[in-house]
Short mmCIF file of C-alpha atoms and ligand atoms in Angstrom, two decimals:
data_model
loop_
_atom_site.label_atom_id
_atom_site.label_comp_id
_atom_site.label_asym_id
_atom_site.label_seq_id
_atom_site.Cartn_x
_atom_site.Cartn_y
_atom_site.Cartn_z
CA UNK L 1 -5.50 18.54 -14.07
CA UNK L 2 -6.46 19.14 -10.47
CA UNK L 3 -5.03 17.07 -7.69
CA UNK L 4 -5.75 16.91 -3.97
CA UNK L 5 -4.12 14.62 -1.44
CA UNK L 6 -5.11 12.84 1.75
CA UNK L 7 -1.92 11.80 3.48
CA UNK L 8 -1.69 9.44 6.43
CA UNK L 9 1.53 9.20 8.44
CA UNK L 10 2.07 7.48 11.78
CA UNK L 11 2.58 9.76 14.74
CA UNK L 12 5.71 8.97 16.71
CA UNK L 13 4.57 7.66 20.10
CA UNK L 14 5.71 4.85 22.38
CA UNK L 15 2.21 3.50 22.96
CA UNK L 16 -0.90 3.20 20.86
CA UNK L 17 -3.71 5.75 20.59
CA UNK L 18 -6.27 4.11 22.90
CA UNK L 19 -4.25 1.55 24.90
CA UNK L 20 -0.77 0.99 26.38
CA UNK L 21 0.48 -1.48 23.75
CA UNK L 22 3.89 -0.57 22.29
CA UNK L 23 4.13 0.77 18.74
CA UNK L 24 7.28 -1.03 17.53
CA UNK L 25 5.17 -3.24 15.28
CA UNK L 26 7.90 -3.85 12.72
CA UNK L 27 10.32 -5.46 15.20
CA UNK L 28 7.70 -7.54 17.05
CA UNK L 29 6.51 -11.01 16.02
CA UNK L 30 2.95 -10.97 14.55
CA UNK L 31 0.12 -10.31 17.03
CA UNK L 32 2.48 -9.63 19.92
CA UNK L 33 1.66 -5.97 20.64
CA UNK L 34 -2.03 -6.48 21.27
CA UNK L 35 -4.59 -6.29 24.05
CA UNK L 36 -8.35 -6.44 24.50
CA UNK L 37 -8.64 -2.77 23.54
CA UNK L 38 -6.76 -2.74 20.26
CA UNK L 39 -8.33 -6.06 19.33
CA UNK L 40 -11.73 -4.50 20.08
CA UNK L 41 -12.89 -7.44 22.16
CA UNK L 42 -16.50 -7.27 23.38
CA UNK L 43 -16.76 -5.05 26.42
CA UNK L 44 -13.27 -3.58 26.09
CA UNK L 45 -13.31 0.21 26.28
CA UNK L 46 -10.66 2.51 24.81
CA UNK L 47 -8.50 4.55 27.20
CA UNK L 48 -8.57 8.33 26.78
CA UNK L 49 -6.53 9.28 23.67
CA UNK L 50 -2.72 9.33 23.87
CA UNK L 51 -1.67 12.86 24.86
CA UNK L 52 1.60 12.74 22.96
CA UNK L 53 -0.27 11.86 19.77
CA UNK L 54 -2.68 14.77 20.23
CA UNK L 55 0.14 17.22 21.00
CA UNK L 56 2.02 15.98 17.94
CA UNK L 57 -1.03 16.52 15.76
CA UNK L 58 -1.49 20.05 17.12
CA UNK L 59 2.19 20.78 16.48
CA UNK L 60 2.04 19.54 12.90
CA UNK L 61 -1.19 21.45 12.29
CA UNK L 62 0.47 24.62 13.58
CA UNK L 63 3.55 24.04 11.43
CA UNK L 64 1.19 23.78 8.46
CA UNK L 65 -0.20 27.19 9.43
CA UNK L 66 -3.58 25.73 10.44
CA UNK L 67 -6.05 27.25 12.82
CA UNK L 68 -6.65 24.99 15.79
CA UNK L 69 -10.25 24.01 16.42
CA UNK L 70 -11.24 26.09 19.46
CA UNK L 71 -14.40 24.06 20.01
CA UNK L 72 -15.02 20.55 21.22
CA UNK L 73 -13.12 17.89 19.30
CA UNK L 74 -14.32 14.31 19.42
CA UNK L 75 -13.76 10.93 17.83
CA UNK L 76 -16.22 9.46 15.37
CA UNK L 77 -16.77 5.92 14.23
CA UNK L 78 -16.19 5.48 10.51
CA UNK L 79 -17.77 2.17 9.59
CA UNK L 80 -16.44 -0.26 7.07
CA UNK L 81 -15.88 -4.00 6.98
CA UNK L 82 -12.46 -5.35 6.28
CA UNK L 83 -10.46 -8.05 8.06
CA UNK L 84 -7.85 -5.56 9.31
CA UNK L 85 -10.47 -3.69 11.33
CA UNK L 86 -11.74 -5.90 14.14
CA UNK L 87 -14.34 -3.39 15.43
CA UNK L 88 -15.93 -2.73 12.05
CA UNK L 89 -15.26 0.98 12.49
CA UNK L 90 -12.22 3.23 12.55
CA UNK L 91 -11.99 5.77 15.36
CA UNK L 92 -11.24 9.04 13.60
CA UNK L 93 -11.35 12.56 15.03
CA UNK L 94 -13.08 15.57 13.60
CA UNK L 95 -10.58 18.22 12.39
CA UNK L 96 -8.05 19.32 14.99
CA UNK L 97 -6.67 21.98 12.66
CA UNK L 98 -8.01 23.51 9.46
CA UNK L 99 -7.41 26.20 6.80
CA UNK L 100 -3.65 25.81 6.69
CA UNK L 101 -1.13 26.35 3.91
CA UNK L 102 2.09 24.82 2.68
CA UNK L 103 3.79 26.74 -0.12
CA UNK L 104 0.52 27.85 -1.65
CA UNK L 105 -1.27 24.50 -1.35
CA UNK L 106 -4.19 24.95 1.01
CA UNK L 107 -4.56 22.45 3.84
CA UNK L 108 -8.25 21.69 4.32
CA UNK L 109 -7.85 19.88 7.61
CA UNK L 110 -5.69 17.81 9.92
CA UNK L 111 -7.12 15.07 12.12
CA UNK L 112 -6.08 12.02 14.14
CA UNK L 113 -7.23 8.45 13.67
CA UNK L 114 -6.24 4.88 14.50
CA UNK L 115 -4.26 2.68 12.14
CA UNK L 116 -5.93 -0.63 11.25
CA UNK L 117 -4.07 -3.94 11.41
CA UNK L 118 -2.27 -5.53 8.49
CA UNK L 119 -4.23 -7.99 6.35
CA UNK L 120 -2.49 -10.36 3.95
CA UNK L 121 -5.26 -11.51 1.60
CA UNK L 122 -3.03 -14.04 -0.17
CA UNK L 123 -2.31 -15.83 3.13
CA UNK L 124 -5.59 -15.09 4.87
CA UNK L 125 -3.67 -13.75 7.87
CA UNK L 126 -4.12 -10.62 9.93
CA UNK L 127 -1.45 -9.06 12.13
CA UNK L 128 -2.94 -6.63 14.66
CA UNK L 129 0.34 -5.19 15.93
CA UNK L 130 -0.37 -2.05 13.91
CA UNK L 131 -3.99 -1.83 15.05
CA UNK L 132 -4.48 1.34 17.10
CA UNK L 133 -1.23 3.11 16.27
CA UNK L 134 -1.98 6.83 16.00
CA UNK L 135 -2.10 8.33 12.53
CA UNK L 136 -2.25 11.90 11.46
CA UNK L 137 -4.27 12.56 8.32
CA UNK L 138 -3.58 15.71 6.35
CA UNK L 139 -6.11 16.67 3.70
CA UNK L 140 -5.30 19.27 1.05
CA UNK L 141 -7.55 21.25 -1.25
CA UNK L 142 -7.25 20.25 -4.95
CA UNK L 143 -4.57 22.88 -5.53
CA UNK L 144 -1.92 20.90 -7.38
CA UNK L 145 -1.89 21.11 -11.16
CA UNK L 146 0.61 18.45 -12.24
CA UNK L 147 2.32 15.29 -10.99
CA UNK L 148 5.45 17.40 -10.49
CA UNK L 149 3.59 19.83 -8.22
CA UNK L 150 2.18 16.98 -6.17
CA UNK L 151 5.63 15.47 -5.80
CA UNK L 152 7.08 18.79 -4.73
CA UNK L 153 4.31 19.25 -2.18
CA UNK L 154 4.84 15.78 -0.70
CA UNK L 155 8.60 16.29 -0.40
CA UNK L 156 7.97 19.54 1.42
CA UNK L 157 5.34 17.94 3.65
CA UNK L 158 7.68 15.11 4.63
CA UNK L 159 10.25 17.75 5.55
CA UNK L 160 7.71 19.47 7.81
CA UNK L 161 6.91 16.14 9.43
CA UNK L 162 10.60 15.37 9.99
CA UNK L 163 11.14 18.81 11.49
CA UNK L 164 8.19 18.29 13.83
CA UNK L 165 9.88 15.23 15.35
CA UNK L 166 6.35 14.01 16.03
CA UNK L 167 5.77 11.79 12.99
CA UNK L 168 7.47 8.79 11.47
CA UNK L 169 8.16 10.02 7.92
CA UNK L 170 7.80 8.72 4.38
CA UNK L 171 8.27 5.08 5.38
CA UNK L 172 4.84 5.00 7.03
CA UNK L 173 3.09 7.21 4.50
CA UNK L 174 -0.15 6.11 2.89
CA UNK L 175 -1.74 8.59 0.57
CA UNK L 176 -5.04 8.77 -1.26
CA UNK L 177 -4.65 10.79 -4.41
CA UNK L 178 -7.63 12.60 -5.93
CA UNK L 179 -7.34 13.60 -9.54
CA UNK L 180 -9.66 15.06 -12.12
CA UNK L 181 -9.08 16.67 -15.47
CA UNK L 182 -11.32 19.24 -17.09
CA UNK L 183 -14.54 17.67 -18.35
CA UNK L 184 -14.29 14.56 -16.21
CA UNK L 185 -15.28 13.36 -12.75
CA UNK L 186 -12.88 12.78 -9.90
CA UNK L 187 -11.03 9.54 -9.36
CA UNK L 188 -9.51 8.61 -6.02
CA UNK L 189 -6.42 6.43 -6.07
CA UNK L 190 -5.73 4.34 -2.98
CA UNK L 191 -2.66 2.41 -1.81
CA UNK L 192 -0.04 5.01 -2.66
CA UNK L 193 2.86 4.41 -0.30
CA UNK L 194 5.62 6.75 -1.42
CA UNK L 195 6.27 10.08 -3.07
CA UNK L 196 7.47 8.32 -6.19
CA UNK L 197 4.31 6.21 -6.17
CA UNK L 198 2.11 9.31 -6.01
CA UNK L 199 4.00 10.85 -8.91
CA UNK L 200 3.74 7.69 -11.05
CA UNK L 201 0.06 7.13 -10.19
CA UNK L 202 -0.78 10.71 -11.22
CA UNK L 203 1.16 10.43 -14.46
CA UNK L 204 -0.63 7.19 -15.31
CA UNK L 205 -4.05 8.51 -14.33
CA UNK L 206 -3.61 11.75 -16.29
CA UNK L 207 -2.91 9.85 -19.50
CA UNK L 208 -5.70 7.32 -18.88
CA UNK L 209 -8.31 10.01 -18.25
CA UNK L 210 -7.21 12.11 -21.22
CA UNK L 211 -7.49 9.08 -23.51
CA UNK L 212 -11.02 8.34 -22.27
CA UNK L 213 -12.11 11.91 -22.93
CA UNK L 214 -10.52 11.87 -26.38
CA UNK L 215 -12.56 8.80 -27.24
CA UNK L 216 -15.71 10.43 -25.87
CA UNK L 217 -16.01 8.02 -22.94
CA UNK L 218 -17.35 9.41 -19.68
CA UNK L 219 -14.99 9.40 -16.69
CA UNK L 220 -16.87 7.90 -13.75
CA UNK L 221 -16.39 8.96 -10.18
CA UNK L 222 -14.60 5.95 -8.80
CA UNK L 223 -12.00 4.60 -6.41
CA UNK L 224 -8.98 3.02 -8.02
CA UNK L 225 -6.06 1.10 -6.55
CA UNK L 226 -2.43 1.82 -7.35
CA UNK L 227 -0.33 -1.25 -8.10
CA UNK L 228 3.13 -0.23 -6.99
CA UNK L 229 4.86 -3.12 -8.78
CA UNK L 230 3.46 -2.10 -12.16
CA UNK L 231 3.01 1.63 -11.56
CA UNK L 232 -0.56 1.52 -12.84
CA UNK L 233 -4.02 2.10 -11.36
CA UNK L 234 -6.90 -0.38 -11.61
CA UNK L 235 -10.61 0.03 -10.80
CA UNK L 236 -11.54 -0.84 -7.22
CA UNK L 237 -15.10 0.33 -6.65
CA UNK L 238 -17.44 3.14 -7.56
CA UNK L 239 -16.73 6.02 -5.23
CA UNK L 240 -18.46 5.83 -1.87
CA UNK L 241 -19.99 8.93 -0.32
CA UNK L 242 -19.38 10.06 3.26
CA UNK L 243 -22.90 8.75 4.04
CA UNK L 244 -21.77 5.22 3.27
CA UNK L 245 -19.45 5.28 6.27
CA UNK L 246 -22.33 6.05 8.68
CA UNK L 247 -20.22 8.35 10.85
CA UNK L 248 -21.41 8.64 14.44
CA UNK L 249 -19.68 10.16 17.49
CA UNK L 250 -17.96 7.41 19.47
CA UNK L 251 -19.81 7.16 22.82
CA UNK L 252 -16.80 5.44 24.46
CA UNK L 253 -14.52 8.44 24.07
CA UNK L 254 -14.81 11.74 25.91
CA UNK L 255 -15.06 15.00 23.96
CA UNK L 256 -11.89 17.13 24.16
CA UNK L 257 -10.97 20.78 24.16
CA UNK L 258 -7.59 22.01 22.93
CA UNK L 259 -6.52 24.13 25.86
CA UNK L 260 -5.47 27.57 24.60
CA UNK L 261 -2.42 27.73 26.86
CA UNK L 262 -1.27 24.33 25.72
CA UNK L 263 -1.64 25.32 22.06
CA UNK L 264 0.38 28.49 22.66
CA UNK L 265 3.05 26.49 24.48
CA UNK L 266 3.35 24.09 21.53
CA UNK L 267 3.45 27.02 19.12
CA UNK L 268 6.37 28.57 21.00
CA UNK L 269 8.29 25.31 21.31
CA UNK L 270 7.82 24.06 17.76
CA UNK L 271 10.70 24.36 15.28
CA UNK L 272 10.50 26.88 12.49
CA UNK L 273 9.03 24.95 9.52
CA UNK L 274 11.52 24.17 6.76
CA UNK L 275 9.83 26.17 4.00
CA UNK L 276 9.75 29.28 6.17
CA UNK L 277 13.36 28.70 7.20
CA UNK L 278 14.31 28.46 3.52
CA UNK L 279 12.86 31.89 2.77
CA UNK L 280 14.49 33.35 5.85
CA UNK L 281 17.92 31.98 4.86
CA UNK L 282 17.57 33.65 1.45
CA UNK L 283 16.65 36.98 2.99
CA UNK L 284 18.90 36.97 6.04
CA UNK L 285 22.07 35.47 4.57
CA UNK L 286 21.75 36.45 0.92
CA UNK L 287 22.19 32.91 -0.36
CA UNK L 288 20.45 31.32 -3.35
CA UNK L 289 17.07 29.69 -2.85
CA UNK L 290 18.37 26.36 -4.20
CA UNK L 291 21.19 26.40 -1.67
CA UNK L 292 18.83 27.33 1.15
CA UNK L 293 16.56 24.47 0.20
CA UNK L 294 19.38 21.95 0.42
CA UNK L 295 20.60 23.37 3.72
CA UNK L 296 17.15 23.22 5.30
CA UNK L 297 16.54 19.68 4.09
CA UNK L 298 17.65 18.54 7.53
CA UNK L 299 17.09 20.48 10.72
CA UNK L 300 20.54 19.70 12.16
CA UNK L 301 22.23 20.75 8.92
CA UNK L 302 20.30 24.03 8.94
CA UNK L 303 21.27 24.63 12.58
CA UNK L 304 24.94 23.92 11.78
CA UNK L 305 24.82 26.40 8.90
CA UNK L 306 23.50 29.10 11.21
CA UNK L 307 26.30 28.40 13.69
CA UNK L 308 28.95 28.44 10.96
CA UNK L 309 27.88 31.74 9.41
CA UNK L 310 28.47 33.52 12.70
CA UNK L 311 32.16 33.31 11.72
CA UNK L 312 32.28 32.47 8.02
CA UNK L 313 30.94 34.19 4.90
CA UNK L 314 27.44 32.70 4.30
CA UNK L 315 27.79 32.33 0.53
CA UNK L 316 31.11 30.54 0.89
CA UNK L 317 29.75 28.24 3.62
CA UNK L 318 26.53 27.57 1.67
CA UNK L 319 28.47 26.54 -1.42
CA UNK L 320 30.71 24.11 0.45
CA UNK L 321 27.95 22.68 2.59
CA UNK L 322 25.63 22.23 -0.38
CA UNK L 323 28.21 20.68 -2.70
CA UNK L 324 31.01 18.97 -0.79
CA UNK L 325 29.41 18.29 2.57
CA UNK L 326 26.21 16.95 0.99
CA UNK L 327 28.33 14.90 -1.43
CA UNK L 328 30.11 13.03 1.34
CA UNK L 329 26.90 12.61 3.34
CA UNK L 330 25.08 11.02 0.45
CA UNK L 331 28.16 9.00 -0.48
CA UNK L 332 28.19 7.57 3.05
CA UNK L 333 24.37 7.37 3.07
CA UNK L 334 24.18 9.24 6.37
CA UNK L 335 22.42 12.36 7.58
CA UNK L 336 24.34 15.33 8.89
CA UNK L 337 23.32 14.38 12.41
CA UNK L 338 24.61 10.85 11.92
CA UNK L 339 27.93 12.14 10.58
CA UNK L 340 28.73 13.62 14.01
CA UNK L 341 30.47 16.53 12.30
CA UNK L 342 30.31 19.58 14.55
CA UNK L 343 29.83 23.18 13.48
CA UNK L 344 33.13 23.98 15.24
CA UNK L 345 34.91 21.56 12.90
CA UNK L 346 33.24 23.17 9.91
CA UNK L 347 34.23 26.66 11.02
CA UNK L 348 37.86 25.62 11.47
CA UNK L 349 37.81 23.81 8.13
CA UNK L 350 36.38 26.78 6.25
CA UNK L 351 38.97 29.07 7.83
CA UNK L 352 41.76 26.82 6.57
CA UNK L 353 40.33 27.27 3.09
CA UNK L 354 39.68 30.99 3.37
CA UNK L 355 43.15 31.66 4.81
CA UNK L 356 44.61 29.66 1.90
CA UNK L 357 46.30 27.23 4.27
CA UNK L 358 44.92 24.41 2.13
CA UNK L 359 43.82 24.19 -1.48
CA UNK L 360 40.33 23.44 -2.72
CA UNK L 361 41.52 20.01 -3.79
CA UNK L 362 43.02 19.34 -0.37
CA UNK L 363 39.77 20.57 1.17
CA UNK L 364 37.80 17.97 -0.75
CA UNK L 365 39.99 15.26 0.73
CA UNK L 366 39.87 16.63 4.26
CA UNK L 367 36.10 16.90 4.31
CA UNK L 368 35.90 13.23 3.32
CA UNK L 369 37.63 12.46 6.61
CA UNK L 370 35.31 14.48 8.82
CA UNK L 371 32.42 12.04 9.42
CA UNK L 372 32.69 10.17 12.74
CA UNK L 373 36.04 11.85 13.38
CA UNK L 374 36.38 14.11 16.42
CA UNK L 375 39.85 15.32 15.27
CA UNK L 376 40.29 18.94 14.33
CA UNK L 377 40.45 19.60 10.57
CA UNK L 378 43.93 21.10 11.03
CA UNK L 379 45.18 17.86 12.55
CA UNK L 380 43.53 15.85 9.78
CA UNK L 381 45.18 18.10 7.20
CA UNK L 382 48.56 17.68 8.87
CA UNK L 383 48.18 13.92 9.07
CA UNK L 384 47.40 13.79 5.37
CA UNK L 385 50.27 16.15 4.57
CA UNK L 386 47.90 18.64 3.01
CA UNK L 387 48.80 21.78 4.91
CA UNK L 388 50.30 24.56 2.88
CA UNK L 389 49.55 25.77 -0.61
CA UNK L 390 52.44 25.15 -2.95
CA UNK L 391 54.25 28.24 -4.24
CA UNK L 392 53.84 29.05 -7.88
CA UNK L 393 57.43 28.24 -8.92
CA UNK L 394 57.07 24.73 -7.50
CA UNK L 395 53.86 24.27 -9.48
CA UNK L 396 55.62 25.62 -12.58
CA UNK L 397 58.37 23.04 -12.02
CA UNK L 398 55.81 20.26 -11.66
CA UNK L 399 54.05 21.42 -14.84
CA UNK L 400 57.31 21.19 -16.78
CA UNK L 401 58.07 17.79 -15.30
CA UNK L 402 54.65 16.38 -16.22
CA UNK L 403 54.99 17.64 -19.79
CA UNK L 404 58.48 16.11 -20.17
CA UNK L 405 57.41 12.79 -18.71
CA UNK L 406 54.26 12.40 -20.81
CA UNK L 407 54.95 13.12 -24.48
CA UNK L 408 51.95 11.04 -25.54
CA UNK L 409 49.49 13.08 -23.54
CA UNK L 410 51.12 16.22 -24.92
CA UNK L 411 50.63 15.12 -28.52
CA UNK L 412 47.04 14.12 -27.67
CA UNK L 413 46.54 17.63 -26.37
CA UNK L 414 47.79 19.13 -29.62
CA UNK L 415 45.33 16.90 -31.48
CA UNK L 416 42.56 18.56 -29.52
CA UNK L 417 41.81 15.76 -27.04
CA UNK L 418 40.46 17.48 -23.98
CA UNK L 419 41.13 14.51 -21.69
CA UNK L 420 44.87 14.94 -22.15
CA UNK L 421 44.81 18.20 -20.22
CA UNK L 422 43.01 16.53 -17.31
CA UNK L 423 45.56 13.76 -17.33
CA UNK L 424 48.45 16.21 -17.19
CA UNK L 425 46.71 18.10 -14.41
CA UNK L 426 46.44 14.85 -12.47
CA UNK L 427 50.18 14.37 -12.87
CA UNK L 428 50.89 17.83 -11.49
CA UNK L 429 48.55 17.10 -8.59
CA UNK L 430 50.44 13.91 -7.89
CA UNK L 431 53.83 15.62 -7.98
CA UNK L 432 52.64 18.44 -5.69
CA UNK L 433 50.78 15.98 -3.45
CA UNK L 434 47.49 17.70 -4.09
CA UNK L 435 48.62 20.98 -2.63
CA UNK L 436 48.44 23.04 -5.81
CA UNK L 437 45.34 24.95 -6.80
CA UNK L 438 43.57 23.28 -9.77
CA UNK L 439 42.83 26.65 -11.38
CA UNK L 440 46.49 27.65 -11.21
CA UNK L 441 47.62 24.32 -12.67
CA UNK L 442 45.34 24.64 -15.70
CA UNK L 443 46.56 28.19 -16.30
CA UNK L 444 50.23 27.19 -16.05
CA UNK L 445 49.76 24.03 -18.12
CA UNK L 446 48.03 25.89 -20.93
CA UNK L 447 50.65 28.62 -20.75
CA UNK L 448 53.42 26.09 -21.12
CA UNK L 449 51.73 23.95 -23.81
CA UNK L 450 50.51 26.84 -25.95
CA UNK L 451 53.88 28.59 -25.98
ZN1 ZN N 501 -3.58 -2.67 22.85
MN1 MN N 502 -8.17 8.28 6.88
#
């Protein structure tokens, strides 16, 4: 199969693209954030386009390795009739950037357009709060070969958008998914609102198209809708051509030039894109690609890692940050930024581990106490009574005690029940208050039991 994507995401601005109405459409009562302009009342003229939106689009285009259009950029009117579009046309720019790349998927173009309102056909109501919010549209070449590849691309793209701090992320995503398989024409699937949706729609469409071909039925070029609730696609209309939209330049809006100095300024200020950071982490710090990918999943986490490795072995830090730190973040359903954990805390914490002042097990408990806690890890460890690794003879004593106190578990062990060993280990942990090293305990336990 061949798959190309057209992805719309809202740009993060305070006001709309062609007027001063606020963009917090989700918090506002219906039809509150509206004016003559974004309602397209007769005689109302759009203001010049929102600068922040245009800068954001340039930044995202640059982060996707696009060339920026050096010539005049202008808005066109794309005509169609639907109740969510009060003007009868969508103001949509010609490409701002083109010929980009994201991990081998070519980006055909990036442009800016206005969001329509929200139409609820079942109620016959339209809410225009969303009308005129700036969108960025990213169009790829048909370079993806499977639903998995498309999913991977979208995850990576969302990461770029998050890094850019100029877009609103997956929650506002609306994608059109183009798919064709060999021997058939292209179908375009509309209404895909999430990465999972795109993946499911592609899986469904691949099977549907293959079955048609098998039965010798021609695959028409058509537009289909994705029904999120059922994870299927249904016919919508035969595919329209660009001609059907009757594009014309919008005479109400001035042509624009992307000033070269401004583009260079944005290029210098923009964050390093996540996928490039991932490769750099692998090269510069000698960590595994998987680890680097997890660490760069959030800009603040990646920055913290780079601070930490100034003082701590990168492989050691990567392992702990990927496994334990990520574990407590996802357990608490927070991002690294939201956790308020500082890189200084992490450095101190890792040093406690590396200097063997605490055990791995103790470390797992301490790190659970780091979110929203300005205390130093040493203090936390002291408060929890976790400082100090227990000497081997104390562990040996605890091993003996746990064996004496639990004859049942011991006989289970001799009958080959693996769980018994874990149980005994837990007992030793309890006796030593979690200060013994799990590896040592297992060794000593086995040594004692297998005597
Ligand atoms: Zn308005
Ligand atoms: Mn569009």
